[in-house]
XYZ file of N, CA and C in Angstrom:
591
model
N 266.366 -80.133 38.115
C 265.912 -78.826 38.579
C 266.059 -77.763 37.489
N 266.592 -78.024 36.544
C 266.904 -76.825 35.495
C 266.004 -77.562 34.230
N 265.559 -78.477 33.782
C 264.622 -78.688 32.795
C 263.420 -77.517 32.991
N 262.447 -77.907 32.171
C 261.058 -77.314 32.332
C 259.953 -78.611 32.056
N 260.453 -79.504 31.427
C 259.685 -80.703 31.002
C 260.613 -81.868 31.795
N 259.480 -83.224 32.474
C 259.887 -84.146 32.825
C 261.370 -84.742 31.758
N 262.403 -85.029 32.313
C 263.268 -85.858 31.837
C 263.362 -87.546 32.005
N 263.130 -87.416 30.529
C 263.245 -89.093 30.121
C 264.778 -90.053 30.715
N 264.514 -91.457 31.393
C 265.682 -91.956 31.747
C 266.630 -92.214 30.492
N 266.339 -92.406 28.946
C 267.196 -92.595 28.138
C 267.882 -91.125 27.944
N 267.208 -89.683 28.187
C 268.494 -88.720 27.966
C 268.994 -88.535 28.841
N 268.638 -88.999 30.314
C 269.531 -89.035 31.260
C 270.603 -89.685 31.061
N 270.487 -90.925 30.450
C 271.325 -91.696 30.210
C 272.566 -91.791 29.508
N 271.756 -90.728 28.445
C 272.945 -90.449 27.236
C 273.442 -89.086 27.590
N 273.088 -88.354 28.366
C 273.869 -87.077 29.050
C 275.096 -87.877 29.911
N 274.497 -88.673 30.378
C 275.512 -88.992 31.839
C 276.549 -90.109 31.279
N 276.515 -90.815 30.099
C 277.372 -91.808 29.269
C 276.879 -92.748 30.140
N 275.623 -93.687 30.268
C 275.382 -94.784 31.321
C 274.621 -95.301 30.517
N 274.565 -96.845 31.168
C 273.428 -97.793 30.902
C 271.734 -97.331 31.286
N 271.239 -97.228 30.393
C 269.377 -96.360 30.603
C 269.336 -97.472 31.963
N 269.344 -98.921 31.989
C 268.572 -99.257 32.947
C 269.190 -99.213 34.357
N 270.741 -99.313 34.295
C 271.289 -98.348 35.643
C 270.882 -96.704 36.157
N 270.729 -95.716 34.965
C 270.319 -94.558 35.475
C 268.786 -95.130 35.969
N 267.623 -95.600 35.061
C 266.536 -95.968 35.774
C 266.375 -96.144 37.438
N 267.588 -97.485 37.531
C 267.781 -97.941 39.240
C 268.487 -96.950 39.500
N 268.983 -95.908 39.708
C 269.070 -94.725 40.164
C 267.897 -93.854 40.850
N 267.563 -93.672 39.705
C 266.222 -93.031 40.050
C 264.920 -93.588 41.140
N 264.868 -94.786 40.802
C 264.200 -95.296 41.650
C 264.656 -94.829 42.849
N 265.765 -95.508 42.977
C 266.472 -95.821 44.848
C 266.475 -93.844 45.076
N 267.031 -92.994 44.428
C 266.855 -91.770 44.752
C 265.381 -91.551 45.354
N 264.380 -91.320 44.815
C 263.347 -91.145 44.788
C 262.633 -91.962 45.971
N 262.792 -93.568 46.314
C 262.296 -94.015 47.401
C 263.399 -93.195 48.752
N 264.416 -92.991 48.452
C 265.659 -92.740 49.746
C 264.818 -90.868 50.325
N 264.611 -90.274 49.021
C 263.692 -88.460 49.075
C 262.724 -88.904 50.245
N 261.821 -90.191 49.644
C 260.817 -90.562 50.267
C 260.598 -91.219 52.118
N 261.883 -92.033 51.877
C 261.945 -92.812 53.146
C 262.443 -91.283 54.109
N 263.448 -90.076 53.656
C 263.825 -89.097 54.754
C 262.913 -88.045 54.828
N 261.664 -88.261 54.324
C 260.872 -87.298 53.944
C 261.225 -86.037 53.822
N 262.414 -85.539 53.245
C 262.703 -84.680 52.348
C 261.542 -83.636 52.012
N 261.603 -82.418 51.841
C 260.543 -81.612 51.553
C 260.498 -81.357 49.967
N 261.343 -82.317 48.784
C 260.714 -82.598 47.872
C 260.929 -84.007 47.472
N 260.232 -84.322 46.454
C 259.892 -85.472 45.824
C 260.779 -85.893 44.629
N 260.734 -86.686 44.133
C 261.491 -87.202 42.398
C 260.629 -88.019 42.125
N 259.302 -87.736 41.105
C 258.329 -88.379 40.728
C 258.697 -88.787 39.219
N 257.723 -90.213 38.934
C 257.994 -90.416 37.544
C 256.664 -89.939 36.910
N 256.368 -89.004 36.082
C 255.145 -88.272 35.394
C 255.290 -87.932 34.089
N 254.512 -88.043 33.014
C 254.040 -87.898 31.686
C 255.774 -88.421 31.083
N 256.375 -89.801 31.139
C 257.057 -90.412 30.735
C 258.826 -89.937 31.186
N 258.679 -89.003 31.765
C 260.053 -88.582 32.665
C 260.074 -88.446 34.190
N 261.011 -87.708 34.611
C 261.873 -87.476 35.877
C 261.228 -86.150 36.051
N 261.247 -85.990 36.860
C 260.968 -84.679 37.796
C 260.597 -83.875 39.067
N 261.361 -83.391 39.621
C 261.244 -83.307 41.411
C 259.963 -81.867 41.551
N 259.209 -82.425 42.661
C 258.536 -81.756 42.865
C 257.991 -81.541 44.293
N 257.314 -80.473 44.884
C 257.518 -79.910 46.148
C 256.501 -81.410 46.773
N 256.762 -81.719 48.332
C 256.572 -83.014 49.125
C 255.073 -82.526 49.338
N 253.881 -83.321 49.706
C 252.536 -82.474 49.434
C 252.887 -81.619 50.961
N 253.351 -82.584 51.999
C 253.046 -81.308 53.362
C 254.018 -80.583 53.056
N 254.428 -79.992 52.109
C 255.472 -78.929 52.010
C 254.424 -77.580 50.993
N 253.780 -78.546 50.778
C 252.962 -77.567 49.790
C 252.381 -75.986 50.080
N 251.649 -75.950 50.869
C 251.147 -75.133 51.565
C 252.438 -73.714 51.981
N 253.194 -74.183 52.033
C 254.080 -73.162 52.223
C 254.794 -72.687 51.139
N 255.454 -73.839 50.236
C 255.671 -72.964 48.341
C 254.528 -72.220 47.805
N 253.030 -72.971 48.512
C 252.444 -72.105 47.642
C 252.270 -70.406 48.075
N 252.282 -70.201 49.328
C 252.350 -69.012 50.019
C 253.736 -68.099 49.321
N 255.154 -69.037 48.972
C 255.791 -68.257 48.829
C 256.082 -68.101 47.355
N 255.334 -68.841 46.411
C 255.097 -68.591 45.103
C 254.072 -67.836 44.455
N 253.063 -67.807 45.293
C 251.798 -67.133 44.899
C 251.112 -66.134 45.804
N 251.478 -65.979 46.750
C 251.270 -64.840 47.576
C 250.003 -64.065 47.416
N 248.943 -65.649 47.323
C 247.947 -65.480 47.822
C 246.747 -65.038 46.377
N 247.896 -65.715 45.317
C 247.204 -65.253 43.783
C 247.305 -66.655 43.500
N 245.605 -66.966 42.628
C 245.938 -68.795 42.458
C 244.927 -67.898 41.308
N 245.064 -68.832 40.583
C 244.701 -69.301 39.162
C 244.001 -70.529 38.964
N 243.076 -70.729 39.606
C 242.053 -71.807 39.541
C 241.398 -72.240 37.765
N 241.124 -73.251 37.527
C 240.065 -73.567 36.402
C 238.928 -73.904 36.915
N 237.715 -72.571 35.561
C 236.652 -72.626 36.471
C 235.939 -74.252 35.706
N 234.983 -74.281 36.588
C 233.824 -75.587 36.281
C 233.587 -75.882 34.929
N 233.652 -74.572 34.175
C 233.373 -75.033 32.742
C 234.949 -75.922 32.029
N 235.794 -75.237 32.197
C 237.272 -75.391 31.810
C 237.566 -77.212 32.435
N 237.337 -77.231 33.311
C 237.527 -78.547 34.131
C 236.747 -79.709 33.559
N 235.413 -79.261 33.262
C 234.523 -80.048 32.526
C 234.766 -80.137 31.121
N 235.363 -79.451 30.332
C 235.850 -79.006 28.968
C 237.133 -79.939 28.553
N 237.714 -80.070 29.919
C 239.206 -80.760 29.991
C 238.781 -82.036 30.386
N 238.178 -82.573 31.057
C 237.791 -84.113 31.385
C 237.075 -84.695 29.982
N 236.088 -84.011 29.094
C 236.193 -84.744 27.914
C 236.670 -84.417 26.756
N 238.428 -83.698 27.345
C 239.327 -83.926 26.177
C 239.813 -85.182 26.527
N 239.973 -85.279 27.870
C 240.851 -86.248 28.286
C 240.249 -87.267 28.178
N 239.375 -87.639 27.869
C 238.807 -88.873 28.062
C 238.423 -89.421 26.676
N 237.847 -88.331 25.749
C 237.481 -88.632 24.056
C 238.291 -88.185 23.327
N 239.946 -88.115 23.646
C 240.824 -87.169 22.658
C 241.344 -87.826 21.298
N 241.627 -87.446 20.331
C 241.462 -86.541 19.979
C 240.232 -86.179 19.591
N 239.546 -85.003 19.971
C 238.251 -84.833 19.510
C 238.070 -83.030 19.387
N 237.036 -83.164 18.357
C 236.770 -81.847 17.627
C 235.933 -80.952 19.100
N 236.071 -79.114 18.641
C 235.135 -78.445 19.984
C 234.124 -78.800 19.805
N 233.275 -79.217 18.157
C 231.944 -79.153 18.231
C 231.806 -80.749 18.900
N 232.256 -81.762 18.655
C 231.740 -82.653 19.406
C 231.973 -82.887 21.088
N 233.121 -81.856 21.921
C 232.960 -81.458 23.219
C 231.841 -80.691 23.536
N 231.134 -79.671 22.590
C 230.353 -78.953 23.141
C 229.712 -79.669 22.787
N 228.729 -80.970 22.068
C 227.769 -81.658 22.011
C 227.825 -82.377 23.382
N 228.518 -82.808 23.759
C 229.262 -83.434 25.007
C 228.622 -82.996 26.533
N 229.255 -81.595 25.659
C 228.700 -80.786 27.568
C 227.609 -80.204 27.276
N 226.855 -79.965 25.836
C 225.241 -79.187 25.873
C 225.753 -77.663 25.932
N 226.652 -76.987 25.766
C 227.103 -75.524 25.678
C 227.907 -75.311 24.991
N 228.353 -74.327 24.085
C 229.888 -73.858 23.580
C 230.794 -73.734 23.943
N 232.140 -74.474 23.531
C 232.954 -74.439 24.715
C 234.449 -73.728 23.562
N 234.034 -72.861 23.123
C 235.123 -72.164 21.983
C 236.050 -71.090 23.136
N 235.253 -70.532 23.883
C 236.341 -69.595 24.684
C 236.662 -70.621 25.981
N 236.227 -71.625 26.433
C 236.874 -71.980 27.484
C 238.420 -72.910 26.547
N 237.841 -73.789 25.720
C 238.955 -74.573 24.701
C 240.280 -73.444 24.028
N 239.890 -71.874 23.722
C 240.940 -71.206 23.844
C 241.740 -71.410 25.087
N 241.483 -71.230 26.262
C 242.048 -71.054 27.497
C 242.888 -71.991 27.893
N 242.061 -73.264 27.453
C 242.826 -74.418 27.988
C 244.096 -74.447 26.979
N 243.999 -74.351 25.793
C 245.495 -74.176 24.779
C 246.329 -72.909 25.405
N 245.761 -71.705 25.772
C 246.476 -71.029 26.079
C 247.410 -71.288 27.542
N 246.810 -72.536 28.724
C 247.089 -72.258 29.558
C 248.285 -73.784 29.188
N 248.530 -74.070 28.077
C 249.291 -75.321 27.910
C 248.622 -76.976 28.231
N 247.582 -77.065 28.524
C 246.648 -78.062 28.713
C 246.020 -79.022 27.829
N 246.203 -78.207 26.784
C 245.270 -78.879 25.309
C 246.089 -78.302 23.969
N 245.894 -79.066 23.604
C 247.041 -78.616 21.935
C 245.855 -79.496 20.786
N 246.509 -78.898 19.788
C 246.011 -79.489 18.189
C 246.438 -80.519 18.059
N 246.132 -81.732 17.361
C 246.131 -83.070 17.290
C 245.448 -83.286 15.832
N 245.631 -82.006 14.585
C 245.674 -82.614 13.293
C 244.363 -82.172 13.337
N 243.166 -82.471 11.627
C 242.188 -82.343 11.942
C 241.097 -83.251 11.506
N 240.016 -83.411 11.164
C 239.624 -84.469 11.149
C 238.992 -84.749 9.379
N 239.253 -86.066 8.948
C 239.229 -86.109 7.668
C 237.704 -85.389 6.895
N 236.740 -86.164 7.336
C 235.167 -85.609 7.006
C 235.129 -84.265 6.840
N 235.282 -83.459 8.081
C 234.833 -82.576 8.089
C 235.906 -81.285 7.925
N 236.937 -81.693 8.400
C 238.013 -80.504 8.095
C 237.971 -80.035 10.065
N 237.739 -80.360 10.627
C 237.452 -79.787 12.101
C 238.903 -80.063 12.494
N 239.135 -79.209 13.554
C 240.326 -79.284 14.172
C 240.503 -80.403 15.706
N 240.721 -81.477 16.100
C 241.355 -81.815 16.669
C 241.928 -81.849 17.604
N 241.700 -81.894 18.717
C 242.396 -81.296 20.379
C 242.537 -82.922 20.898
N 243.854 -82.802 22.198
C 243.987 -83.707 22.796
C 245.115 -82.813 23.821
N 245.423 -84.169 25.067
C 245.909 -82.754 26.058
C 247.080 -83.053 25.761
N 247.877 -82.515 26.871
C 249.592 -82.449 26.421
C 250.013 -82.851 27.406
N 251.361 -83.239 27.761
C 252.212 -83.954 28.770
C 252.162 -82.641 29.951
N 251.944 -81.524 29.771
C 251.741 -80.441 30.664
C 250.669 -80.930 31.925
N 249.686 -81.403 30.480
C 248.413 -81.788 31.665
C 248.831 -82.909 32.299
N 249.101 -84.203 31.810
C 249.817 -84.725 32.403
C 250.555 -84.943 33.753
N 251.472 -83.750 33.530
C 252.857 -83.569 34.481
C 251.634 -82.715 35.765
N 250.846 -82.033 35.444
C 249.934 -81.213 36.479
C 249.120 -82.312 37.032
N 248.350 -83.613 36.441
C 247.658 -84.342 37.159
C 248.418 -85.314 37.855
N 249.706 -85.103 37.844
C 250.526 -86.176 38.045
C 250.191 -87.478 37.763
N 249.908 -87.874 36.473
C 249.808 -89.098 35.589
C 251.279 -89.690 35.648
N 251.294 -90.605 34.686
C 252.476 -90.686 33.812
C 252.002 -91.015 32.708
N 251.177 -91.209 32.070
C 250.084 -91.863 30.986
C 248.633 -91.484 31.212
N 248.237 -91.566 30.029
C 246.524 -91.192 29.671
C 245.683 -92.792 30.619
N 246.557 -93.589 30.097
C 246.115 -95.125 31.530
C 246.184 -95.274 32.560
N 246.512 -93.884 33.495
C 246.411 -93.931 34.483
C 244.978 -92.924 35.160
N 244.118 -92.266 34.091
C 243.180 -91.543 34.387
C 241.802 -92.306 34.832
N 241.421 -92.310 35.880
C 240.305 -93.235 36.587
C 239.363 -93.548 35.796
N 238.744 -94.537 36.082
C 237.797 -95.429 35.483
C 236.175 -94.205 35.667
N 235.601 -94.188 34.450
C 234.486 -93.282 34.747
C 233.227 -93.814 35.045
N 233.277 -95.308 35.343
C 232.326 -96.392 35.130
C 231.476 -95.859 36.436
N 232.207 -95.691 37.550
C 231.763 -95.750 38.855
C 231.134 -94.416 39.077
N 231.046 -93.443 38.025
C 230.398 -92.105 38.040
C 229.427 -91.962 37.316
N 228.869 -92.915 36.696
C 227.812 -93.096 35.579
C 226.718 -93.533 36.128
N 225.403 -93.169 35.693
C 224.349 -93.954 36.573
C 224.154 -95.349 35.786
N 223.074 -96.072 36.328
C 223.313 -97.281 36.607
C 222.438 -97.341 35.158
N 222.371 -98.872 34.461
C 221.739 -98.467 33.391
C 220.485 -98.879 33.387
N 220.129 -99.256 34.472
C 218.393 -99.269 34.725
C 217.780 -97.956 35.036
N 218.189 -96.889 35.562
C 218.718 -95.692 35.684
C 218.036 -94.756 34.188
N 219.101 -95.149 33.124
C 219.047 -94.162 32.347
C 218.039 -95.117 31.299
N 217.725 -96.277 31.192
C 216.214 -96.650 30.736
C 215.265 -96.064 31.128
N 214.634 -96.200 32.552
C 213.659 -95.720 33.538
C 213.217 -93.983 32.471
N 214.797 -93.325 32.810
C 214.344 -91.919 32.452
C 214.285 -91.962 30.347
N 214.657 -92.813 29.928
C 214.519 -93.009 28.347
C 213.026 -93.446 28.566
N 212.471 -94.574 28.735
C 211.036 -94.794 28.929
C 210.165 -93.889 29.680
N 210.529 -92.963 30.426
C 209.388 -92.379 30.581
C 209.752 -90.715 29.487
N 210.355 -90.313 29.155
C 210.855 -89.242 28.154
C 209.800 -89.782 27.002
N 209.982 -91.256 26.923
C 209.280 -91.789 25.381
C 207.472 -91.541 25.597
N 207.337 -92.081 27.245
C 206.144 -91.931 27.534
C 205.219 -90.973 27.028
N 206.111 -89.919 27.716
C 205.645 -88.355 28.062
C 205.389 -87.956 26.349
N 206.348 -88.388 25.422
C 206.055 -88.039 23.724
C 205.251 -88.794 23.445
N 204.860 -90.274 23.930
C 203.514 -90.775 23.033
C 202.227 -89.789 23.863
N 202.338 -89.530 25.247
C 201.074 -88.826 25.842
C 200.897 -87.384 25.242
N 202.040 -86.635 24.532
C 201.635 -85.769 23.845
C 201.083 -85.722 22.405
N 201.914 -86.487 21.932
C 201.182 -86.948 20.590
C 199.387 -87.635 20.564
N 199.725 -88.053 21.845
C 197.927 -88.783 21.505
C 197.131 -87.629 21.687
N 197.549 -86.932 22.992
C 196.718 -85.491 23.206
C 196.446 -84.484 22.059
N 197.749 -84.769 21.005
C 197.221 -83.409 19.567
C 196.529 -84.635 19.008
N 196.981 -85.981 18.927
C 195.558 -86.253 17.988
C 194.414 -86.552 18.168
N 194.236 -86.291 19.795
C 192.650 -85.853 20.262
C 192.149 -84.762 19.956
N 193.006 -83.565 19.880
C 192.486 -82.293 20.437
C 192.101 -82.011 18.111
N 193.078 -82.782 17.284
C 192.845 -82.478 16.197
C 191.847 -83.509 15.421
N 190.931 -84.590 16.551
C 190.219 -85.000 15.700
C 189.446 -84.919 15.411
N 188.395 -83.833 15.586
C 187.164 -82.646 14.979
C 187.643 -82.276 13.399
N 189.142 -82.346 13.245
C 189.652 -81.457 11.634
C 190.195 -82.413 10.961
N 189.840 -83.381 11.157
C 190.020 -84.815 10.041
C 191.974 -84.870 9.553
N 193.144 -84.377 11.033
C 194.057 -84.351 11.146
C 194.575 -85.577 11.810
N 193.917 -86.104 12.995
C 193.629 -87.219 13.869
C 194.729 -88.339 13.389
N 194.607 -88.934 12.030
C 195.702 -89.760 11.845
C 196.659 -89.262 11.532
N 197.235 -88.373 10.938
C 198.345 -87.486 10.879
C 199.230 -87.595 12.641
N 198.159 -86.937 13.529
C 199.047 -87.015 14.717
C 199.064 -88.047 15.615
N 198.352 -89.151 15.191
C 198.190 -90.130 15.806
C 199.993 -90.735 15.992
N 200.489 -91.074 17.531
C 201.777 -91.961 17.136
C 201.977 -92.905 16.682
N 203.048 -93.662 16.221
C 203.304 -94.719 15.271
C 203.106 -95.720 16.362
N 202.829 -97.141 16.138
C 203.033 -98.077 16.721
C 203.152 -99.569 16.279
């Protein structure tokens, strides 16, 4: 209760003069015993430590008496900004904003500012800076690891899907191209715009 960051079972261990894998079975049996009296908090294991946190049906009421009705949401861009840190990290803003099709320089401030995303070095080629998230984000998604972040397979369209719309995109450019080298073959341009094939 007095940390600010999850505590690891080896400094538990070496605070308390114990065997790491006795404090471990500690923790466990604590944490299932919180669980079995349903206790209105928790002792979760998240981003590689210990840390108690409010029971979810307890939630609703810390949050009333912590926030009093002031929340701090991340908007759509920030959320989307943060799912492909988390997923392509370490990675530069310009290749997130290639990512999402927009600039994402003031939302990627926010997320460092809000403890979510940190520097991660920069990149040899180009000199670019580097982002990946932090055990903050982590400890907030209640992970315990980047291997526990869901599979994105099942959110992707299918890949007959994204052929269909590649072949007809290609379509639509040979039907324009043939159309300028109709419309230019009066000006002896015709093979110029003719498409390749």
């Amino acid at each position: 209760m007095v940390v600010d960051e999850p505590a690891t079972e080896a400094h538990l261990a070496s605070v308390l003069d114990r065997p790491c894998g006795q404090v471990a079975a500690a923790l466990r049996e604590l944490s299932a015993e919180y669980t079995a009296q349903g206790r209105g908090f928790d002792l979760r294991l998240v981003a590689g430590g210990w840390r108690f946190y409010s029971r979810a049906a307890c939630a609703p009421a810390v949050d009333r008496f912590l926030l009093d009705g002031r929340q701090a949401r991340l908007t759509q861009a920030a959320l989307e900004t943060l799912a492909v840190v988390a997923y392509r990290q370490p990675v530069s803003r310009s290749r997130v904003s290639a990512v999402r099709g927009v600039n994402c320089d003031g939302v990627m401030r926010t997320l460092v500012q809000r403890g979510l995303v940190e520097e991660a070095g920069s990149e040899p080629e180009t000199g670019a800076i580097l982002y990946r998230t932090t055990n903050y984000f982590l400890e907030r998604m209640g992970l315990r690891g980047l291997d526990e972040l869901p599979e994105l397979a099942p959110f992707l369209p299918e890949v007959d899907d994204v052929e269909a719309e590649s072949l007809e995109g290609t379509m639509i450019a040979e039907a324009v191209a043939a159309a300028a080298a109709q419309a230019a073959d009066g000006s002896g341009e015709a093979g110029r715009a003719a498409p390749d094939r």
